[in-house]
Short mmCIF file of C-alpha atoms in Angstrom, two decimals:
data_model
loop_
_atom_site.label_atom_id
_atom_site.label_comp_id
_atom_site.label_asym_id
_atom_site.label_seq_id
_atom_site.Cartn_x
_atom_site.Cartn_y
_atom_site.Cartn_z
CA UNK X 170 4.29 25.31 -14.75
CA UNK X 171 7.36 24.84 -12.45
CA UNK X 172 8.05 22.01 -10.29
CA UNK X 173 7.98 23.41 -6.53
CA UNK X 174 10.96 23.93 -4.84
CA UNK X 175 12.39 21.71 -1.71
CA UNK X 176 14.15 23.86 0.08
CA UNK X 177 14.49 22.21 3.42
CA UNK X 178 17.01 22.74 5.86
CA UNK X 179 15.51 20.75 8.89
CA UNK X 180 17.71 18.12 8.35
CA UNK X 181 21.14 18.87 7.69
CA UNK X 182 23.78 18.03 9.96
CA UNK X 183 21.47 16.14 12.00
CA UNK X 184 22.54 12.47 12.42
CA UNK X 185 19.68 10.32 11.24
CA UNK X 186 19.27 6.39 11.52
CA UNK X 187 17.08 5.19 8.69
CA UNK X 188 15.38 1.61 9.70
CA UNK X 189 15.66 -1.32 7.18
CA UNK X 190 17.56 -1.20 4.04
CA UNK X 191 14.02 -2.30 1.85
CA UNK X 192 12.80 0.04 -0.71
CA UNK X 193 11.60 2.67 1.16
CA UNK X 194 14.81 2.62 3.61
CA UNK X 195 16.94 3.13 0.42
CA UNK X 196 15.12 5.75 -0.75
CA UNK X 197 14.95 7.62 2.41
CA UNK X 198 18.30 7.42 3.01
CA UNK X 199 19.24 8.64 -0.24
CA UNK X 200 17.41 11.92 -0.42
CA UNK X 201 18.22 12.64 3.32
CA UNK X 202 21.99 12.28 2.75
CA UNK X 203 21.69 14.98 -0.43
CA UNK X 204 19.49 17.35 2.24
CA UNK X 205 23.04 17.32 4.00
CA UNK X 206 21.93 14.91 6.60
CA UNK X 207 24.51 12.36 8.01
CA UNK X 208 22.66 8.98 7.39
CA UNK X 209 22.98 5.85 9.41
CA UNK X 210 20.87 2.62 7.61
CA UNK X 211 20.85 -0.42 10.01
CA UNK X 212 19.33 -3.52 9.00
CA UNK X 213 19.29 -7.36 10.37
CA UNK X 214 20.10 -9.03 7.67
CA UNK X 215 24.01 -9.43 6.06
CA UNK X 216 23.57 -10.80 2.79
CA UNK X 217 25.11 -10.16 -0.55
CA UNK X 218 22.13 -8.42 -1.43
CA UNK X 219 21.77 -6.13 1.07
CA UNK X 220 25.97 -5.61 1.22
CA UNK X 221 25.71 -5.15 -2.83
CA UNK X 222 22.26 -1.95 -2.11
CA UNK X 223 24.26 -0.37 0.56
CA UNK X 224 27.39 -0.07 -1.68
CA UNK X 225 25.25 1.32 -4.10
CA UNK X 226 24.25 4.25 -1.61
CA UNK X 227 28.15 5.67 -1.58
CA UNK X 228 30.22 6.68 0.85
CA UNK X 229 27.52 9.64 2.04
CA UNK X 230 25.49 6.79 4.44
CA UNK X 231 27.06 4.81 6.27
CA UNK X 232 25.40 1.42 6.57
CA UNK X 233 25.19 -1.27 9.54
CA UNK X 234 24.37 -4.89 8.83
CA UNK X 235 23.47 -8.06 11.26
CA UNK X 236 22.58 -5.45 13.59
CA UNK X 237 18.79 -3.54 13.80
CA UNK X 238 18.28 -3.32 17.50
CA UNK X 239 21.17 -0.72 18.86
CA UNK X 240 20.99 3.05 18.47
CA UNK X 241 23.86 4.57 16.63
CA UNK X 242 25.29 6.89 19.08
CA UNK X 243 24.14 10.49 18.97
CA UNK X 244 21.11 9.78 16.85
CA UNK X 245 18.95 12.87 16.16
CA UNK X 246 16.09 10.92 14.66
CA UNK X 247 14.78 7.30 13.39
CA UNK X 248 13.25 6.87 10.45
CA UNK X 249 11.76 3.52 10.10
CA UNK X 250 10.47 1.51 7.19
CA UNK X 251 6.37 0.51 7.42
CA UNK X 252 7.21 -2.94 8.24
CA UNK X 253 8.63 -2.48 11.51
CA UNK X 254 7.06 -3.06 14.15
CA UNK X 255 6.46 -0.22 17.36
CA UNK X 256 7.77 -2.90 19.72
CA UNK X 257 11.38 -3.45 17.67
CA UNK X 258 13.90 -3.26 19.97
CA UNK X 259 15.53 -0.01 17.75
CA UNK X 260 12.64 2.16 18.72
CA UNK X 261 12.41 1.35 22.58
CA UNK X 262 16.61 2.35 22.36
CA UNK X 263 15.20 5.80 20.64
CA UNK X 264 12.69 6.32 23.42
CA UNK X 265 14.71 5.45 25.87
CA UNK X 266 16.79 8.57 24.62
CA UNK X 267 14.43 10.64 24.00
CA UNK X 268 14.34 10.29 20.27
CA UNK X 269 11.33 10.71 17.96
CA UNK X 270 11.00 7.73 15.64
CA UNK X 271 8.51 8.47 12.09
CA UNK X 272 7.82 6.87 8.57
CA UNK X 273 8.97 7.68 5.15
CA UNK X 274 5.60 10.00 4.54
CA UNK X 275 6.57 11.86 7.27
CA UNK X 276 9.92 12.34 5.91
CA UNK X 277 7.87 13.56 2.53
CA UNK X 278 5.86 15.91 3.98
CA UNK X 279 7.97 17.72 5.58
CA UNK X 280 10.18 17.93 2.40
CA UNK X 281 7.15 19.60 1.08
CA UNK X 282 8.27 22.68 -0.68
CA UNK X 283 6.17 26.02 -1.79
CA UNK X 284 4.28 25.05 -4.06
CA UNK X 285 3.67 21.10 -3.55
CA UNK X 286 0.93 20.13 -4.82
CA UNK X 287 -2.31 18.84 -1.91
CA UNK X 288 -2.73 15.29 -0.79
CA UNK X 289 -5.46 13.45 -1.36
CA UNK X 290 -5.28 10.33 0.47
CA UNK X 291 -6.75 6.67 1.02
CA UNK X 292 -6.93 4.15 3.10
CA UNK X 293 -8.96 1.07 4.82
CA UNK X 294 -8.39 -2.42 5.20
CA UNK X 295 -9.48 -2.95 1.51
CA UNK X 296 -9.21 -1.29 -1.69
CA UNK X 297 -6.70 0.91 -1.56
CA UNK X 298 -4.54 0.39 -4.62
CA UNK X 299 -7.71 0.31 -6.87
CA UNK X 300 -9.06 3.43 -5.43
CA UNK X 301 -5.84 5.44 -5.34
CA UNK X 302 -6.00 4.68 -9.17
CA UNK X 303 -9.59 5.31 -10.37
CA UNK X 304 -8.92 8.62 -8.18
CA UNK X 305 -5.75 9.39 -10.73
CA UNK X 306 -7.41 8.53 -13.51
CA UNK X 307 -10.37 11.14 -12.88
CA UNK X 308 -7.98 13.65 -12.26
CA UNK X 309 -5.92 12.98 -15.15
CA UNK X 310 -9.49 12.90 -17.24
CA UNK X 311 -9.73 16.48 -15.39
CA UNK X 312 -6.54 17.05 -16.91
CA UNK X 313 -4.76 17.31 -14.00
CA UNK X 314 -1.02 16.21 -13.95
CA UNK X 315 -1.12 13.68 -11.03
CA UNK X 316 0.55 10.24 -9.86
CA UNK X 317 -0.55 7.49 -7.22
CA UNK X 318 1.88 7.08 -4.87
CA UNK X 319 2.48 6.17 -1.50
CA UNK X 320 2.20 2.77 -0.25
CA UNK X 321 2.06 1.76 -4.42
CA UNK X 322 4.66 2.72 -6.70
CA UNK X 323 6.99 4.42 -6.10
CA UNK X 324 8.54 5.83 -3.00
CA UNK X 325 6.83 8.87 -1.97
CA UNK X 326 10.19 10.37 -0.80
CA UNK X 327 11.61 10.46 -4.11
CA UNK X 328 7.72 11.44 -5.27
CA UNK X 329 8.27 14.49 -3.19
CA UNK X 330 12.02 15.55 -4.49
CA UNK X 331 11.18 14.97 -8.23
CA UNK X 332 10.23 18.46 -9.10
CA UNK X 333 7.74 17.52 -11.06
CA UNK X 334 4.86 19.95 -11.56
CA UNK X 335 1.59 18.28 -10.31
CA UNK X 336 -1.39 19.82 -9.60
CA UNK X 337 -2.44 17.01 -7.07
CA UNK X 338 -1.38 13.69 -5.66
CA UNK X 339 -3.41 10.88 -5.31
CA UNK X 340 -1.92 8.75 -2.36
CA UNK X 341 -2.27 5.65 -0.88
CA UNK X 342 -1.39 5.10 2.91
CA UNK X 343 -1.25 1.68 4.75
CA UNK X 344 -2.00 1.46 8.76
CA UNK X 345 1.88 1.21 9.04
CA UNK X 346 2.51 4.87 7.18
CA UNK X 347 0.28 6.58 9.11
CA UNK X 348 1.25 4.90 12.67
CA UNK X 349 4.51 6.55 11.85
CA UNK X 350 3.32 10.12 10.22
CA UNK X 351 1.94 12.22 12.99
CA UNK X 352 2.50 15.42 10.97
CA UNK X 353 0.47 14.64 7.68
CA UNK X 354 -2.74 17.18 7.17
CA UNK X 355 -4.35 16.14 3.70
CA UNK X 356 -6.54 17.94 2.04
CA UNK X 357 -9.25 15.73 1.72
CA UNK X 358 -8.81 12.18 2.28
CA UNK X 359 -10.83 8.15 3.10
CA UNK X 360 -11.40 5.67 5.24
CA UNK X 361 -12.59 3.06 2.99
CA UNK X 362 -13.56 0.23 5.35
CA UNK X 363 -12.28 -1.31 8.51
CA UNK X 364 -11.70 -4.94 9.29
CA UNK X 365 -9.29 -6.95 11.83
CA UNK X 366 -6.02 -6.64 10.37
CA UNK X 367 -2.65 -6.56 11.24
CA UNK X 368 -3.39 -6.84 14.48
CA UNK X 369 -0.18 -8.43 16.00
CA UNK X 370 1.69 -5.47 14.90
CA UNK X 371 -0.70 -2.92 16.16
CA UNK X 372 -1.44 -5.10 19.33
CA UNK X 373 -5.54 -4.36 18.83
CA UNK X 374 -8.52 -3.39 16.66
CA UNK X 375 -8.68 0.10 18.41
CA UNK X 376 -5.05 0.74 18.18
CA UNK X 377 -5.68 -0.26 14.32
CA UNK X 378 -8.46 1.81 14.18
CA UNK X 379 -7.30 4.64 15.77
CA UNK X 380 -3.85 4.30 13.44
CA UNK X 381 -6.17 4.51 10.16
CA UNK X 382 -8.42 7.26 11.62
CA UNK X 383 -4.54 9.65 11.81
CA UNK X 384 -5.46 10.13 7.74
CA UNK X 385 -8.29 12.27 8.64
CA UNK X 386 -6.16 14.69 11.24
CA UNK X 387 -6.28 18.19 9.68
CA UNK X 388 -8.05 17.53 6.78
CA UNK X 389 -9.43 20.95 5.06
CA UNK X 390 -12.09 20.18 2.50
CA UNK X 391 -13.80 16.68 2.92
CA UNK X 392 -13.61 13.61 5.18
CA UNK X 393 -14.80 10.89 3.12
CA UNK X 394 -16.61 7.89 5.28
CA UNK X 395 -18.11 4.54 4.22
CA UNK X 396 -21.74 4.88 5.63
CA UNK X 397 -22.25 0.81 5.52
CA UNK X 398 -19.09 1.02 7.93
CA UNK X 399 -20.25 2.77 11.01
CA UNK X 400 -16.40 2.56 12.31
CA UNK X 401 -14.80 5.01 9.14
CA UNK X 402 -17.92 7.23 10.23
CA UNK X 403 -16.66 7.70 13.99
CA UNK X 404 -13.03 7.61 12.94
CA UNK X 405 -14.55 11.37 11.15
CA UNK X 406 -16.43 12.18 14.39
CA UNK X 407 -13.29 11.65 16.25
CA UNK X 408 -11.00 13.62 13.71
CA UNK X 409 -9.46 17.36 14.85
CA UNK X 410 -10.06 19.00 11.39
CA UNK X 411 -9.70 22.81 9.88
CA UNK X 412 -12.94 24.58 10.47
CA UNK X 413 -15.28 23.71 7.35
CA UNK X 414 -14.09 20.70 6.74
CA UNK X 415 -17.14 18.39 5.44
CA UNK X 416 -18.25 14.06 6.29
CA UNK X 417 -19.18 13.17 3.14
CA UNK X 418 -20.64 9.67 2.99
CA UNK X 419 -20.52 6.83 -0.24
CA UNK X 420 -23.08 4.31 -0.21
CA UNK X 421 -24.23 1.57 -2.47
CA UNK X 422 -27.48 2.89 -2.14
CA UNK X 423 -29.61 5.93 -2.76
CA UNK X 424 -27.46 8.85 -1.27
CA UNK X 425 -28.65 11.19 1.66
CA UNK X 426 -27.45 14.77 2.51
CA UNK X 427 -23.49 15.14 1.79
CA UNK X 428 -23.61 11.70 0.33
CA UNK X 429 -22.32 10.10 -3.13
CA UNK X 430 -24.26 6.74 -4.18
CA UNK X 431 -26.31 4.80 -6.61
CA UNK X 432 -29.24 5.53 -8.13
CA UNK X 433 -31.11 3.37 -10.70
CA UNK X 434 -27.55 2.49 -12.29
CA UNK X 435 -26.52 5.67 -11.80
CA UNK X 436 -23.23 7.26 -9.70
CA UNK X 437 -24.94 10.58 -7.96
CA UNK X 438 -23.39 13.28 -6.00
CA UNK X 439 -25.66 14.94 -3.39
CA UNK X 440 -22.58 16.52 -1.18
CA UNK X 441 -20.74 18.97 -3.94
CA UNK X 442 -24.03 20.34 -5.43
CA UNK X 443 -25.94 23.62 -4.85
CA UNK X 444 -29.09 22.86 -2.85
CA UNK X 445 -28.23 19.08 -1.68
CA UNK X 446 -31.41 19.38 -0.04
CA UNK X 447 -33.46 19.04 -4.05
CA UNK X 448 -30.23 18.79 -6.00
CA UNK X 449 -28.20 15.98 -7.18
CA UNK X 450 -25.76 15.48 -9.74
CA UNK X 451 -25.09 12.84 -12.30
CA UNK X 452 -21.34 11.32 -12.20
CA UNK X 453 -21.22 8.32 -14.34
CA UNK X 454 -23.15 4.84 -14.86
CA UNK X 455 -22.08 1.65 -12.87
CA UNK X 456 -21.77 0.07 -15.92
CA UNK X 457 -18.62 2.53 -16.42
CA UNK X 458 -16.94 1.04 -13.78
CA UNK X 459 -14.58 -1.95 -14.15
CA UNK X 460 -15.39 -4.53 -12.99
CA UNK X 461 -18.80 -3.30 -11.86
CA UNK X 462 -18.67 -5.78 -8.58
CA UNK X 463 -20.21 -3.93 -5.42
CA UNK X 464 -16.77 -3.25 -3.71
CA UNK X 465 -15.74 -1.60 -6.80
CA UNK X 466 -19.02 0.79 -7.26
CA UNK X 467 -17.79 1.70 -3.93
CA UNK X 468 -13.85 2.28 -4.80
CA UNK X 469 -15.32 4.59 -7.47
CA UNK X 470 -17.39 6.42 -5.45
CA UNK X 471 -14.72 7.26 -3.04
CA UNK X 472 -12.34 8.45 -5.49
CA UNK X 473 -14.76 10.04 -7.40
CA UNK X 474 -15.59 11.72 -3.91
CA UNK X 475 -12.28 12.93 -2.87
CA UNK X 476 -11.91 14.30 -7.22
CA UNK X 477 -15.64 16.02 -6.20
CA UNK X 478 -13.87 18.07 -3.21
CA UNK X 479 -11.25 18.91 -5.32
CA UNK X 480 -12.84 20.83 -7.39
CA UNK X 481 -13.43 18.43 -10.70
CA UNK X 482 -16.37 18.17 -13.08
CA UNK X 483 -18.63 15.19 -13.47
CA UNK X 484 -17.71 14.75 -16.58
CA UNK X 485 -14.44 13.87 -15.71
CA UNK X 486 -15.67 11.63 -13.23
CA UNK X 487 -17.41 9.32 -15.66
CA UNK X 488 -14.11 9.80 -18.37
CA UNK X 489 -11.87 8.66 -15.44
CA UNK X 490 -14.17 5.44 -15.00
CA UNK X 491 -14.44 4.66 -17.99
CA UNK X 492 -10.75 4.63 -18.89
CA UNK X 493 -9.44 2.48 -15.56
CA UNK X 494 -8.69 -0.48 -15.70
CA UNK X 495 -7.18 -3.25 -12.98
CA UNK X 496 -3.49 -4.19 -13.60
CA UNK X 497 -3.62 -7.35 -14.46
CA UNK X 498 -1.33 -9.43 -12.47
CA UNK X 499 -0.27 -7.00 -10.16
CA UNK X 500 -1.38 -7.01 -6.75
CA UNK X 501 -4.50 -8.16 -7.95
CA UNK X 502 -7.02 -10.21 -5.15
CA UNK X 503 -8.58 -13.17 -6.70
CA UNK X 504 -10.71 -13.94 -4.12
CA UNK X 505 -11.26 -14.57 -0.13
CA UNK X 506 -11.65 -18.01 1.34
CA UNK X 507 -12.25 -18.96 4.60
CA UNK X 508 -10.87 -15.75 5.41
CA UNK X 509 -7.34 -16.15 4.00
CA UNK X 510 -6.93 -13.57 1.10
CA UNK X 511 -5.19 -14.62 -2.61
CA UNK X 512 -3.46 -12.06 -4.04
CA UNK X 513 -1.89 -12.38 -7.49
CA UNK X 514 1.16 -10.53 -7.91
CA UNK X 515 2.82 -12.38 -10.59
CA UNK X 516 4.54 -9.42 -12.24
CA UNK X 517 6.68 -9.40 -9.44
CA UNK X 518 9.23 -11.42 -11.78
CA UNK X 519 12.24 -9.97 -9.52
CA UNK X 520 13.16 -9.07 -6.16
CA UNK X 521 12.40 -5.44 -6.11
CA UNK X 522 8.85 -5.92 -7.68
CA UNK X 523 8.62 -8.62 -4.34
CA UNK X 524 9.94 -6.74 -1.60
CA UNK X 525 7.14 -4.19 -2.63
CA UNK X 526 4.39 -6.36 -3.13
CA UNK X 527 5.57 -8.58 0.23
CA UNK X 528 5.10 -5.34 2.22
CA UNK X 529 1.80 -4.58 1.22
CA UNK X 530 0.82 -7.17 3.92
CA UNK X 531 1.04 -8.22 7.57
CA UNK X 532 0.66 -11.97 7.66
CA UNK X 533 1.74 -13.95 4.23
CA UNK X 534 2.15 -17.37 3.02
CA UNK X 535 4.03 -16.68 0.41
CA UNK X 536 4.48 -18.91 -3.28
CA UNK X 537 7.74 -17.92 -4.82
CA UNK X 538 9.99 -19.31 -7.23
CA UNK X 539 10.51 -19.48 -11.28
CA UNK X 540 14.00 -18.06 -12.80
CA UNK X 541 16.47 -16.32 -11.05
CA UNK X 542 17.80 -14.78 -13.66
CA UNK X 543 21.00 -14.39 -11.45
CA UNK X 544 19.42 -12.52 -8.60
CA UNK X 545 20.06 -13.64 -4.75
CA UNK X 546 17.30 -13.35 -2.38
CA UNK X 547 18.99 -12.82 1.05
CA UNK X 548 17.62 -8.83 1.35
CA UNK X 549 14.09 -9.91 -0.18
CA UNK X 550 13.91 -12.82 2.82
CA UNK X 551 15.36 -10.37 5.33
CA UNK X 552 12.55 -7.37 4.50
CA UNK X 553 9.69 -9.78 4.46
CA UNK X 554 11.08 -12.52 7.44
CA UNK X 555 8.66 -10.80 10.40
CA UNK X 556 5.58 -11.24 7.94
CA UNK X 557 5.94 -14.67 6.63
CA UNK X 558 3.76 -17.53 7.92
CA UNK X 559 4.82 -19.91 5.53
CA UNK X 560 6.48 -20.27 2.29
CA UNK X 561 5.54 -22.65 -0.97
CA UNK X 562 8.19 -22.87 -3.37
CA UNK X 563 8.02 -23.89 -6.78
CA UNK X 564 10.17 -23.27 -10.51
CA UNK X 565 13.86 -24.06 -11.28
CA UNK X 566 15.42 -22.15 -8.92
CA UNK X 567 13.09 -22.36 -6.29
CA UNK X 568 16.44 -23.88 -4.04
CA UNK X 569 17.73 -20.37 -4.04
CA UNK X 570 15.43 -19.11 -2.48
CA UNK X 571 15.41 -21.88 0.00
CA UNK X 572 18.64 -21.11 1.02
CA UNK X 573 17.80 -17.66 1.54
CA UNK X 574 14.86 -18.77 4.18
CA UNK X 575 17.37 -20.95 6.06
CA UNK X 576 19.54 -18.27 6.62
CA UNK X 577 16.80 -15.67 7.48
CA UNK X 578 14.01 -17.13 8.25
CA UNK X 579 14.21 -20.43 10.06
CA UNK X 580 11.73 -20.92 12.14
CA UNK X 581 9.18 -20.34 9.06
CA UNK X 582 7.46 -23.11 7.51
CA UNK X 583 8.88 -23.90 3.60
CA UNK X 584 7.28 -25.99 1.74
CA UNK X 585 9.48 -27.64 -1.83
CA UNK X 586 7.53 -28.47 -4.38
CA UNK X 587 9.92 -30.94 -7.05
CA UNK X 588 8.11 -29.74 -9.67
CA UNK X 589 8.20 -27.88 -12.61
CA UNK X 590 5.33 -28.71 -14.59
CA UNK X 591 2.43 -25.98 -15.10
CA UNK X 592 0.10 -28.31 -13.18
CA UNK X 593 2.40 -27.53 -10.11
CA UNK X 594 0.61 -24.38 -9.66
CA UNK X 595 -2.68 -26.12 -8.30
CA UNK X 596 -0.50 -28.03 -5.39
CA UNK X 597 1.17 -25.19 -4.46
CA UNK X 598 -1.89 -23.23 -3.67
CA UNK X 599 -3.00 -26.01 -1.78
CA UNK X 600 -0.38 -25.90 0.42
CA UNK X 601 -0.79 -22.81 0.55
CA UNK X 602 -4.10 -22.95 1.89
CA UNK X 603 -3.06 -25.81 4.49
CA UNK X 604 -0.59 -23.36 6.30
CA UNK X 605 -2.67 -20.26 6.02
CA UNK X 606 -5.26 -19.01 8.67
CA UNK X 607 -7.98 -16.25 8.80
CA UNK X 608 -6.31 -12.94 8.25
CA UNK X 609 -3.59 -14.46 5.86
CA UNK X 610 -3.11 -13.22 2.84
CA UNK X 611 -1.48 -16.20 0.43
CA UNK X 612 0.85 -14.10 -2.25
CA UNK X 613 1.90 -15.61 -5.10
CA UNK X 614 4.57 -13.30 -5.59
CA UNK X 615 7.44 -15.07 -6.70
CA UNK X 616 10.23 -12.55 -7.42
CA UNK X 617 11.07 -15.00 -10.59
CA UNK X 618 10.43 -15.38 -14.15
CA UNK X 619 8.15 -17.74 -15.49
CA UNK X 620 9.67 -19.39 -18.00
CA UNK X 621 10.56 -22.28 -16.55
CA UNK X 622 7.25 -23.38 -16.22
CA UNK X 623 4.90 -20.97 -18.50
CA UNK X 624 5.02 -18.72 -21.30
CA UNK X 625 4.78 -15.52 -19.20
CA UNK X 626 4.03 -14.58 -15.94
CA UNK X 627 0.27 -13.86 -17.18
CA UNK X 628 -0.25 -17.31 -18.12
CA UNK X 629 1.16 -18.21 -14.48
CA UNK X 630 -1.10 -15.55 -12.42
CA UNK X 631 -4.13 -17.31 -14.59
CA UNK X 632 -2.85 -20.60 -13.21
CA UNK X 633 -2.68 -19.23 -9.93
CA UNK X 634 -6.02 -17.73 -9.72
CA UNK X 635 -7.43 -20.97 -11.82
CA UNK X 636 -6.03 -22.77 -8.25
CA UNK X 637 -7.62 -20.67 -6.21
CA UNK X 638 -11.14 -21.24 -7.57
CA UNK X 639 -10.97 -24.98 -7.44
CA UNK X 640 -10.29 -24.60 -3.79
CA UNK X 641 -13.76 -24.50 -2.88
CA UNK X 642 -15.04 -26.14 -5.70
CA UNK X 643 -18.29 -24.59 -8.03
CA UNK X 644 -20.95 -24.35 -5.70
CA UNK X 645 -19.89 -24.29 -1.48
CA UNK X 646 -19.61 -20.54 -1.56
CA UNK X 647 -16.49 -19.93 0.19
CA UNK X 648 -14.60 -18.50 -2.00
CA UNK X 649 -16.03 -14.29 -2.56
CA UNK X 650 -14.16 -12.32 -5.04
CA UNK X 651 -13.20 -9.10 -4.17
#
């Protein structure tokens, strides 16, 4: 099977301004320049890491550092990175000039060529990454060529332009990405859950929910919702979908008509079977899911519903769930304590990995540091500065990060732990808990190697998880595993 062909001329000759020199910004800038656009990247930072990244883009892209507020003259379109707030001065200038602002997901959608694979899309306040990875595992078990993309892994513009012969894409989308993707029309999509999140960015819970609900717009086959979360069903009811598109609920209880659910430890489909009034199809056992915690069973049901909407057979649902294992120490949710999420991304041993991790959350207390391996941190700190509520530094080269924070995020509280012993992690977690408030994420994404304090990144992640569990003790019940 040949890869699809991207032949878009929409951007050729246009002057496009890309906001931000982060992972998605670099991806979009390179892709658009390759399609014949005149590209200018703007970023408020000026550090050596950003200059190095700018130089790597070559002469085909103009990069303007130190000014992220002024719209370059003659701009026809602004392409933003997901984390940039809608009220950013650059976007106000674009609005005043009558220039549209879109995100990299919108660009990817517009670039799909003839024979492009359909998208099965997932969003929600929690569980997106796991669900998309489960979905990809199920699709692979069905013999389909797929990839988990979007707000996870490879930038989606790179995937669309890759010429890989994918049959279908499993796409994770954040509320930020959906906000900037007005043309997106998925084959089928799911909103896993809705809870107050990123409200400082969106302005209100209503606006946040509306951006999540954009994932349902124009769906062709199925809008998958959480039967235990009425807000998700409301978004389905409000969506403008193609004729014949169905609302499919998932539930941890026995499924009703057009639902998937659980009966006596069995995942059951009453949505994609003949004669739904009387028949149901067994898909898998709860014991096939790892871990089989309730929230993860819900993730599996959502993934199964999307796969079934694409025509996947029941056996592949079972085999895909059996084969799936969450990534260890890779954006792994450890627990919620007093309204604060604790996330282990010990595998983020360099600035590129840490940048992707930091971009996934809206309000962060960041635990960072270790062996820098010659890295510089100006670009990383600049990209994350708006989302940092506080920083706790550990490890041998923490001073490098501290200096970057002083240059680019001077108002962010910083706790500098002058320790490199293994017990320092417990103190770091306690300090992070002191800095965090409800709705924040304490993210251990060190951007450094671990060998100054630990034998490897896995041991560092395990120390973080153990310290989180110690926050409340064994019996007061404030920590919720997720």
